[in-house]
PDB file of C-alpha atoms in Angstrom:
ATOM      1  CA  UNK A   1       3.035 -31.578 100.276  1.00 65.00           C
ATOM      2  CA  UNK A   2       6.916 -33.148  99.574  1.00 80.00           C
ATOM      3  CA  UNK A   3       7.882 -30.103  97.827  1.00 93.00           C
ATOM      4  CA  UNK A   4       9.971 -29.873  94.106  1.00 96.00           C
ATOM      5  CA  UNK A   5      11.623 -33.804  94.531  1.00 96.00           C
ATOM      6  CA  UNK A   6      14.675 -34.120  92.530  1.00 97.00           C
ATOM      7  CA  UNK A   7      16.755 -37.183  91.419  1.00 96.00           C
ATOM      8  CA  UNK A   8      19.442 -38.459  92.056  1.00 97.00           C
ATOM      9  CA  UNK A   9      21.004 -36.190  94.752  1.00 96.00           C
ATOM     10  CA  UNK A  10      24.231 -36.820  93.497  1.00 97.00           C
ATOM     11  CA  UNK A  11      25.640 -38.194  90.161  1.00 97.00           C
ATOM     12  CA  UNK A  12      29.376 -39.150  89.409  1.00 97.00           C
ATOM     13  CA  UNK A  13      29.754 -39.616  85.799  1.00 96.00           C
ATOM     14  CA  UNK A  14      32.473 -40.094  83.068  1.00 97.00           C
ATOM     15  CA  UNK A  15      33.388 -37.838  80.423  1.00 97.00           C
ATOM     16  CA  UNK A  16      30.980 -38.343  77.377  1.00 96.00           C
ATOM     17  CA  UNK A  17      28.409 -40.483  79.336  1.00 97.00           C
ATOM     18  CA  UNK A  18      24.652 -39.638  78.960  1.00 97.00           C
ATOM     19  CA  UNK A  19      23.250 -38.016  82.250  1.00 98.00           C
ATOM     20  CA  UNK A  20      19.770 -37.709  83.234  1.00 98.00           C
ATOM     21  CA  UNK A  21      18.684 -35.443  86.005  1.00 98.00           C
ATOM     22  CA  UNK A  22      15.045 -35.683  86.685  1.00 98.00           C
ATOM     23  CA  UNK A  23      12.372 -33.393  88.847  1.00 98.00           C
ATOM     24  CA  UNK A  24       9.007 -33.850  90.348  1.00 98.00           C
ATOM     25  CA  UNK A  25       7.130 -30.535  90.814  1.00 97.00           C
ATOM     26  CA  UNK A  26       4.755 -29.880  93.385  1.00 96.00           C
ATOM     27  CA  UNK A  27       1.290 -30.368  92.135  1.00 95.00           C
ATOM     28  CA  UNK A  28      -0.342 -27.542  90.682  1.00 93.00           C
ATOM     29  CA  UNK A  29       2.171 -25.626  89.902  1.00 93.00           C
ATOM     30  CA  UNK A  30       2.361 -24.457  86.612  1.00 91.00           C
ATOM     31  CA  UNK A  31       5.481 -23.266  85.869  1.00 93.00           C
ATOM     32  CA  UNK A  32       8.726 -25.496  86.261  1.00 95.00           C
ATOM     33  CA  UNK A  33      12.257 -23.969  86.214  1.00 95.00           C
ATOM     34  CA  UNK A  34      15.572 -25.369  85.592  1.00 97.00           C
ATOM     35  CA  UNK A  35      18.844 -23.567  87.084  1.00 96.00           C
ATOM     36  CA  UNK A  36      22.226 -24.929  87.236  1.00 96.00           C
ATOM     37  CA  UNK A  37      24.652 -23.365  90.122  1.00 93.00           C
ATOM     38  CA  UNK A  38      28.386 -23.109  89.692  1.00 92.00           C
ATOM     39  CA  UNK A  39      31.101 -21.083  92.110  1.00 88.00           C
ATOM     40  CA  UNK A  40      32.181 -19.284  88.723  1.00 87.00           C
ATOM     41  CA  UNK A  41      28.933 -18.145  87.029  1.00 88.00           C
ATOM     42  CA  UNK A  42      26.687 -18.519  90.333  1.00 89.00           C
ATOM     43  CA  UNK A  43      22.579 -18.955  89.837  1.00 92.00           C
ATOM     44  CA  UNK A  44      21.923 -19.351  85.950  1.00 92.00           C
ATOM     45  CA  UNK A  45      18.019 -20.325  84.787  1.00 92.00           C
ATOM     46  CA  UNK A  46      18.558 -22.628  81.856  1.00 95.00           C
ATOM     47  CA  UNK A  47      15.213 -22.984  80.618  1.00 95.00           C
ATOM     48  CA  UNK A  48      11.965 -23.137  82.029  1.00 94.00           C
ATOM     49  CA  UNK A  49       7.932 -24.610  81.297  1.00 95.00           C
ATOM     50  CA  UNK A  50       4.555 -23.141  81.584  1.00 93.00           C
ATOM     51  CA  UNK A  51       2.101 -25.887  81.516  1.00 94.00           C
ATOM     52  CA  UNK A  52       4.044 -28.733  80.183  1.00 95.00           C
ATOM     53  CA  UNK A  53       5.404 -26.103  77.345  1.00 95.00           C
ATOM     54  CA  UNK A  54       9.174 -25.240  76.944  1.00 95.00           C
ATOM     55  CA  UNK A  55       9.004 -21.412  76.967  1.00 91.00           C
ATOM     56  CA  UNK A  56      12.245 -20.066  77.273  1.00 90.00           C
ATOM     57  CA  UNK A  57      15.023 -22.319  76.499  1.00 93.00           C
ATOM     58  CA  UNK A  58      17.548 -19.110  76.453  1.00 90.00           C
ATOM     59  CA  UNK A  59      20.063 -20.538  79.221  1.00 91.00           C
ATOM     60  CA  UNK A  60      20.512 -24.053  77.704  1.00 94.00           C
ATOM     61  CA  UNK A  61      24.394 -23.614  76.958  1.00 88.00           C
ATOM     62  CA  UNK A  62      24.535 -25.980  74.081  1.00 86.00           C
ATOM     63  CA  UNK A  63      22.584 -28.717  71.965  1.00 91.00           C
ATOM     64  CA  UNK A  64      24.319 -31.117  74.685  1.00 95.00           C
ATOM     65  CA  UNK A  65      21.524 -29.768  76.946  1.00 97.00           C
ATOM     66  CA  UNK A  66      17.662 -30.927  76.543  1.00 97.00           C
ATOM     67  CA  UNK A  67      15.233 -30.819  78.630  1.00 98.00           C
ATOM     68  CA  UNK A  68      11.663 -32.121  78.397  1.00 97.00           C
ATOM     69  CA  UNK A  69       8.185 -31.756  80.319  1.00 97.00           C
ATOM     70  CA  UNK A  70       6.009 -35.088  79.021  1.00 97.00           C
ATOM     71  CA  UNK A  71       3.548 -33.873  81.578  1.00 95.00           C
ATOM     72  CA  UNK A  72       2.637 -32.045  84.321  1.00 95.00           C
ATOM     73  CA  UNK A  73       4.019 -33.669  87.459  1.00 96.00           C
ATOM     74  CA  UNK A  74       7.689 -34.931  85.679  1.00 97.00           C
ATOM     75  CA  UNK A  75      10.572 -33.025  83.888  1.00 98.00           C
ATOM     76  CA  UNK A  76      14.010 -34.295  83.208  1.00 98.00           C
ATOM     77  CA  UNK A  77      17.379 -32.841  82.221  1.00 98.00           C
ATOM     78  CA  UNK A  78      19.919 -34.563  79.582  1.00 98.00           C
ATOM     79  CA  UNK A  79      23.062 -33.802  78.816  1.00 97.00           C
ATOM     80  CA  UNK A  80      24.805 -36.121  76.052  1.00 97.00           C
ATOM     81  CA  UNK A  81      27.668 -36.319  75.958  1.00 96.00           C
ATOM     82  CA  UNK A  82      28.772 -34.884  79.321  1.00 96.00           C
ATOM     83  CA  UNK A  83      31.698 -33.316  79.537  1.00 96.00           C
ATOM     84  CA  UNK A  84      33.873 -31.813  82.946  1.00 96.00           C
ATOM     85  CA  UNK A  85      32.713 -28.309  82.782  1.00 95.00           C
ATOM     86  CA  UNK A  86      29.043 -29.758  83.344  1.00 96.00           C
ATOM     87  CA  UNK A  87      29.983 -30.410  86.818  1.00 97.00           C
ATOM     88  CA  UNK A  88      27.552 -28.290  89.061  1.00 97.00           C
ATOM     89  CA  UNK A  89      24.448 -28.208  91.218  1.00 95.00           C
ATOM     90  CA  UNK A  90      21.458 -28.787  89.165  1.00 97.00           C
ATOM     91  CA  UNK A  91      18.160 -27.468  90.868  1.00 96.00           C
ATOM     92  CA  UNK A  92      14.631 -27.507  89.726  1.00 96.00           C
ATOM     93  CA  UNK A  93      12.330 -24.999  90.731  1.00 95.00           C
ATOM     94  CA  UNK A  94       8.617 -24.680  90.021  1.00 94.00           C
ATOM     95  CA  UNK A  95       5.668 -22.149  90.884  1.00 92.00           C
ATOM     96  CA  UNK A  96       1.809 -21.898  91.064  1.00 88.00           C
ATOM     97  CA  UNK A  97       0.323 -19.431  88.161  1.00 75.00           C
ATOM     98  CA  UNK A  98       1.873 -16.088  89.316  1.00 71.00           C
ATOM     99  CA  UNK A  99       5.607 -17.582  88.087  1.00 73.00           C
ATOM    100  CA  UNK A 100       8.972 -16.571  88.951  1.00 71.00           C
ATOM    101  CA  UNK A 101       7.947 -12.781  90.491  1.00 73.00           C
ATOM    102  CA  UNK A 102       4.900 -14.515  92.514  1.00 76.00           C
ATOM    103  CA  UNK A 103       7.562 -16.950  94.386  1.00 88.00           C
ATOM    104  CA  UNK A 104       9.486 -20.327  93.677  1.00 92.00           C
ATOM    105  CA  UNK A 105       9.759 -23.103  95.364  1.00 93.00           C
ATOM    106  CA  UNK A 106      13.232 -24.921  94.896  1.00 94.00           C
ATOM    107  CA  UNK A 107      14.050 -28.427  94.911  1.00 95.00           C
ATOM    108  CA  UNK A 108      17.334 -29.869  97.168  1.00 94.00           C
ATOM    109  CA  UNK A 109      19.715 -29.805  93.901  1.00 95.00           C
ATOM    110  CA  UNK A 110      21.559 -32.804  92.448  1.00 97.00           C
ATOM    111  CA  UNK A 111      24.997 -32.242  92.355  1.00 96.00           C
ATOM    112  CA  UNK A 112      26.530 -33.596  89.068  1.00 97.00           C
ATOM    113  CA  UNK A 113      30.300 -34.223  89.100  1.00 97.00           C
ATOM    114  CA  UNK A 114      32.012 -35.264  85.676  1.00 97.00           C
ATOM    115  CA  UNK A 115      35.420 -36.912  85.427  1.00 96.00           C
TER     116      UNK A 115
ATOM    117  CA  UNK B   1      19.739  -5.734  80.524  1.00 62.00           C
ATOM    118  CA  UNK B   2      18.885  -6.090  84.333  1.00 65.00           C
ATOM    119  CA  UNK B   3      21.721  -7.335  86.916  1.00 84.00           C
ATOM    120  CA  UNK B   4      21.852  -7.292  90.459  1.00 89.00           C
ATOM    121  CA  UNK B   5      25.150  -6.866  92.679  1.00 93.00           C
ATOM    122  CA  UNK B   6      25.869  -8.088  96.191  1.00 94.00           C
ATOM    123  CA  UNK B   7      28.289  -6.377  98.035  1.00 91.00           C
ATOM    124  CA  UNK B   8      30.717  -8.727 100.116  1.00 90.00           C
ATOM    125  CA  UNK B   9      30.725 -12.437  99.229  1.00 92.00           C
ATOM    126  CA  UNK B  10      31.340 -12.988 103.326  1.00 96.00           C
ATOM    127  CA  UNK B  11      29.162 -11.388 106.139  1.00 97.00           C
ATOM    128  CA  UNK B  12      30.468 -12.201 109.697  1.00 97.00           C
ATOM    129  CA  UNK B  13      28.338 -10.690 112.495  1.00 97.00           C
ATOM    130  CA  UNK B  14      27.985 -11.735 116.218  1.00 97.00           C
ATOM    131  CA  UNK B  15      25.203 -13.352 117.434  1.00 97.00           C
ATOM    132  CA  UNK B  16      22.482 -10.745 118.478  1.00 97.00           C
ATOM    133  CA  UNK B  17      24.468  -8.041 116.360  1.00 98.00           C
ATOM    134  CA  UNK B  18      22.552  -5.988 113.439  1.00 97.00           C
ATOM    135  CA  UNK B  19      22.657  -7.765 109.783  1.00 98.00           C
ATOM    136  CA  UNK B  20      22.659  -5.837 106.884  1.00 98.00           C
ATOM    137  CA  UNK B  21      23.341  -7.164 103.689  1.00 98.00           C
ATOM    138  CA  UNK B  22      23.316  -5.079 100.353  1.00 97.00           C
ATOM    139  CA  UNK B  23      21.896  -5.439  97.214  1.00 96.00           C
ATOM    140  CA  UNK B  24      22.031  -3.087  94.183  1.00 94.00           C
ATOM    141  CA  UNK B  25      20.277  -3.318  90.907  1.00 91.00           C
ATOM    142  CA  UNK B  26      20.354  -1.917  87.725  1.00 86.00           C
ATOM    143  CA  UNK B  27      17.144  -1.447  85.588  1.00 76.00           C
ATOM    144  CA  UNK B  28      15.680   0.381  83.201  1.00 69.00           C
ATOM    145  CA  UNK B  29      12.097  -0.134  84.259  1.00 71.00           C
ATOM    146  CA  UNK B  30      10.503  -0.771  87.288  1.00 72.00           C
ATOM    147  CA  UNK B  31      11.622  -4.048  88.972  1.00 80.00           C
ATOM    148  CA  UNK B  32      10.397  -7.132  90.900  1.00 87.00           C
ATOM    149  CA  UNK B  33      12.860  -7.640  93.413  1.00 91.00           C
ATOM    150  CA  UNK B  34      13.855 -11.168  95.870  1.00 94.00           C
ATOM    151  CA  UNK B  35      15.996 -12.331  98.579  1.00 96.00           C
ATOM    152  CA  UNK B  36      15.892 -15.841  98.937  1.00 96.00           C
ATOM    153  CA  UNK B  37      17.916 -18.193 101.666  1.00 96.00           C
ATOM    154  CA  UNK B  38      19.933 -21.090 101.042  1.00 94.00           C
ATOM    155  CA  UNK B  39      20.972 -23.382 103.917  1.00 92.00           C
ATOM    156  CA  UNK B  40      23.675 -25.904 103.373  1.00 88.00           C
ATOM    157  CA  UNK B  41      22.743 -29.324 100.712  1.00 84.00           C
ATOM    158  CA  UNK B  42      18.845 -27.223 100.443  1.00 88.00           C
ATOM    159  CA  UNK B  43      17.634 -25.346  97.497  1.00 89.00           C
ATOM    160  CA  UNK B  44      16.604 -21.739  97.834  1.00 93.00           C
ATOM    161  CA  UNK B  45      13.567 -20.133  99.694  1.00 94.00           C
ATOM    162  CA  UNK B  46      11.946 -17.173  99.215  1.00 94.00           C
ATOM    163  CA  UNK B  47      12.717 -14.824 102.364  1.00 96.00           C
ATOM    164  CA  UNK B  48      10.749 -11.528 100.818  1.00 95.00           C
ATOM    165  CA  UNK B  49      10.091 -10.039  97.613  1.00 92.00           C
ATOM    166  CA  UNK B  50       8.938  -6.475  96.647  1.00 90.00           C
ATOM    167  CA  UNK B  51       6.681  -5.960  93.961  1.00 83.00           C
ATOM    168  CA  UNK B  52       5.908  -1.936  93.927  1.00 76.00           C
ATOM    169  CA  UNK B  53       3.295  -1.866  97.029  1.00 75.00           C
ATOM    170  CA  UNK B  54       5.152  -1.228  99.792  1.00 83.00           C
ATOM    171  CA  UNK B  55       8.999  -0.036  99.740  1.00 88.00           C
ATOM    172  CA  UNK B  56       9.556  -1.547 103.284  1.00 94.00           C
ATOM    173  CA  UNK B  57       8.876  -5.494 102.750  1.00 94.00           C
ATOM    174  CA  UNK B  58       8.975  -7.525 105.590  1.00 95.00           C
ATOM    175  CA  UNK B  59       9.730 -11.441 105.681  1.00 94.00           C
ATOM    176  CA  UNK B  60      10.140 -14.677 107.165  1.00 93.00           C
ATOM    177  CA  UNK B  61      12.467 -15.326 110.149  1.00 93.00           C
ATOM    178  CA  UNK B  62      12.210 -11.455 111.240  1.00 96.00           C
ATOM    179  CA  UNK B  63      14.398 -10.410 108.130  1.00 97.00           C
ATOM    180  CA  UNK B  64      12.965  -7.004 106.086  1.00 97.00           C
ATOM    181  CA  UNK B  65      14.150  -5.417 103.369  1.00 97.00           C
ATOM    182  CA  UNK B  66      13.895  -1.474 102.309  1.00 94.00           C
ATOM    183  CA  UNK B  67      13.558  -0.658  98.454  1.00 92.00           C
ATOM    184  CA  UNK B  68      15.049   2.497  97.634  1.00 92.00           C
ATOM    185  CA  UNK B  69      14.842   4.169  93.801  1.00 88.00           C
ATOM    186  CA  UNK B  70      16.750   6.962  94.198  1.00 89.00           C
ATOM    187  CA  UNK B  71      19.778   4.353  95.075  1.00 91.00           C
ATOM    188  CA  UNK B  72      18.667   1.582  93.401  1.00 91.00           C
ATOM    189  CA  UNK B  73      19.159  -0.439  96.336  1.00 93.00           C
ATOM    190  CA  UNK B  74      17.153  -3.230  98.225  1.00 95.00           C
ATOM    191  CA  UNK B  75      19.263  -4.343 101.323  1.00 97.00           C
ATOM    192  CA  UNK B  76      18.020  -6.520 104.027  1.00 98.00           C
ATOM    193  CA  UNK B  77      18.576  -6.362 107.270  1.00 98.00           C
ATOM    194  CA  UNK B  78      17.919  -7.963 110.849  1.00 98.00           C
ATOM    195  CA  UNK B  79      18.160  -6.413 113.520  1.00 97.00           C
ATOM    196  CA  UNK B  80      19.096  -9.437 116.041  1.00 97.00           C
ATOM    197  CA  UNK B  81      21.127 -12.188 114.340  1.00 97.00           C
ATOM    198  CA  UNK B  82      20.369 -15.562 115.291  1.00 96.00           C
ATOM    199  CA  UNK B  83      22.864 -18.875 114.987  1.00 96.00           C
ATOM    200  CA  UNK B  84      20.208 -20.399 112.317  1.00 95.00           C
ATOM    201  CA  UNK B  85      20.841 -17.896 110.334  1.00 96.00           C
ATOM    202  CA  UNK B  86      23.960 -18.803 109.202  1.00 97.00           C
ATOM    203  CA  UNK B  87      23.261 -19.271 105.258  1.00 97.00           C
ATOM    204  CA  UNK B  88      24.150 -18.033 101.959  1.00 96.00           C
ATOM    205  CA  UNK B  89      21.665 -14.850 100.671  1.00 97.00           C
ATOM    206  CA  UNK B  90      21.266 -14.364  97.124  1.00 95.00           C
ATOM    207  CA  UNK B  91      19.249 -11.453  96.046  1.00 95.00           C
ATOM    208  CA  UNK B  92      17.171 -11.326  92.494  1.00 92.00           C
ATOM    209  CA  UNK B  93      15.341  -9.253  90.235  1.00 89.00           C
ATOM    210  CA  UNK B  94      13.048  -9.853  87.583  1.00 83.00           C
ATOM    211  CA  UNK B  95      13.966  -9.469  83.786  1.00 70.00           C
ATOM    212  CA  UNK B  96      10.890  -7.849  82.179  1.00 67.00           C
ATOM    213  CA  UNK B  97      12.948  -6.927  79.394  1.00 65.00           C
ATOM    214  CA  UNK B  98      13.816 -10.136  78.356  1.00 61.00           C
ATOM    215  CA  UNK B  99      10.814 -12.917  77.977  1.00 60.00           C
ATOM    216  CA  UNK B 100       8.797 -11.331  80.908  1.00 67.00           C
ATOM    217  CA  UNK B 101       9.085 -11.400  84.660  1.00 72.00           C
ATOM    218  CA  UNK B 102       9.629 -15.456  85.201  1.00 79.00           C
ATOM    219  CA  UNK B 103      13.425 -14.856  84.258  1.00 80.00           C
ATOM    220  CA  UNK B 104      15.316 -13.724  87.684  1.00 86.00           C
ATOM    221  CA  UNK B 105      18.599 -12.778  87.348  1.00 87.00           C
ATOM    222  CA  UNK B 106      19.947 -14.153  90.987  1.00 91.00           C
ATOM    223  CA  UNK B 107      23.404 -12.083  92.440  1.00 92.00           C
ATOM    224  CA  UNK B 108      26.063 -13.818  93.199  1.00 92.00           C
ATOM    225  CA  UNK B 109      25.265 -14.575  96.554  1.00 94.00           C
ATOM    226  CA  UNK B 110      26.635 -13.295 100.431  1.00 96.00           C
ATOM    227  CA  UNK B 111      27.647 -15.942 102.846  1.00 96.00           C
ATOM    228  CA  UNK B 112      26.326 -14.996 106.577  1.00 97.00           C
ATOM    229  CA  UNK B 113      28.447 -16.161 109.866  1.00 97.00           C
ATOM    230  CA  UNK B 114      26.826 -15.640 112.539  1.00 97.00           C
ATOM    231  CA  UNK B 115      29.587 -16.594 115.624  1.00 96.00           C
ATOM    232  CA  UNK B 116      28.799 -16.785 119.522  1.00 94.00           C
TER     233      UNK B 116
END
């Protein structure tokens, strides 16, 4: 198996552009997770799916953020506008039908820098 | 609310040398409880987890981990440290309390060094 396959690794972006990070989760895995990892605030889990359905969208830090599941094998990320405090490592995670506490497999990030 | 707090950002041990690196957590029921391992430009992996069988959990790469109540404490440790070690350890614990155990709250994270 590839594993969680995230794109683009990295992203450079201007203030107020529309950014689209997008994940590929391992097949059969149920559950797909969205954290975003900063020096300042560390790990947080912005929102995650169980079978294609947004469950907990908690994390999201503002209607800038969406995130969508059209089906089971893609997910993607938007932020519009973008804005310099989006700048971060974006990782997906997803998991078989335990979830989180069985164990999650994690993607190789896509670092987002805004200017 | 759950949280989870690693003590030292920066671990430096010598190669061979004992590795312990703490983790304390605060709950109010019982908890589901991670390390996981990130190597430079990867995302994480799970090294161990406890999940209320066994308080002395044993994982990949000869790392273990000891869950204590009575200190609210789940610390791993190696006893040899290897070069390929060298990594950043976050440790995590389920949020029951808050949507059900698929939110982990991750800790800030400890950076190992392992030096010659």
């Amino acid at each position: 198996d590839a594993g969680v396959i995230q794109s683009p690794r990295h992203e450079v972006t201007e203030m107020g552009q529309e950014v689209t990070l997008r994940c590929k989760p391992i097949s059969g895995h149920d559950y797909l997770f969205w954290y975003r990892q900063t020096m300042m605030r560390g790990l947080e889990l912005l929102i995650y799916f169980n079978n294609n359905v947004p469950i907990d969208d908690s994390g999201m830090p503002e209607d800038r953020f969406s995130a969508k599941m059209p089906n089971a094998s893609f997910s993607n990320l938007k932020i519009q506008p973008s804005e310099p405090r989006d700048s971060a490592v974006y990782f997906c995670a997803s998991s078989p039908g335990g979830g989180a506490y069985e164990k999650l497999f994690f993607g190789s990030g896509t670092q987002l820098s805004v200017l | 609310a759950q949280s989870v707090t690693q003590l030292g950002s920066h671990v430096s041990v010598s190669e061979g040398a004992l590795v312990l690196l703490r983790c304390n957590y605060s709950s109010s029921v019982p908890p589901y409880l991670f390390w996981y391992v990130q190597y430079p430009n990867q995302g994480l992996q799970l090294l161990l987890k406890y999940t209320s069988a066994a308080t002395l959990v044993k994982g990949i790469n000869g790392f273990e981990a000891e869950f204590k109540k009575s200190e609210t404490s789940f610390h791993l440790t190696k006893p040899s440290a290897h070069m390929s070690d060298a990594a950043e350890y976050f440790c995590a614990v389920s949020d029951p309390s808050r949507g059900g155990y698929n939110k982990l709250i991750f800790g800030a994270g400890t950076r190992l060094a392992v030096h010659p």
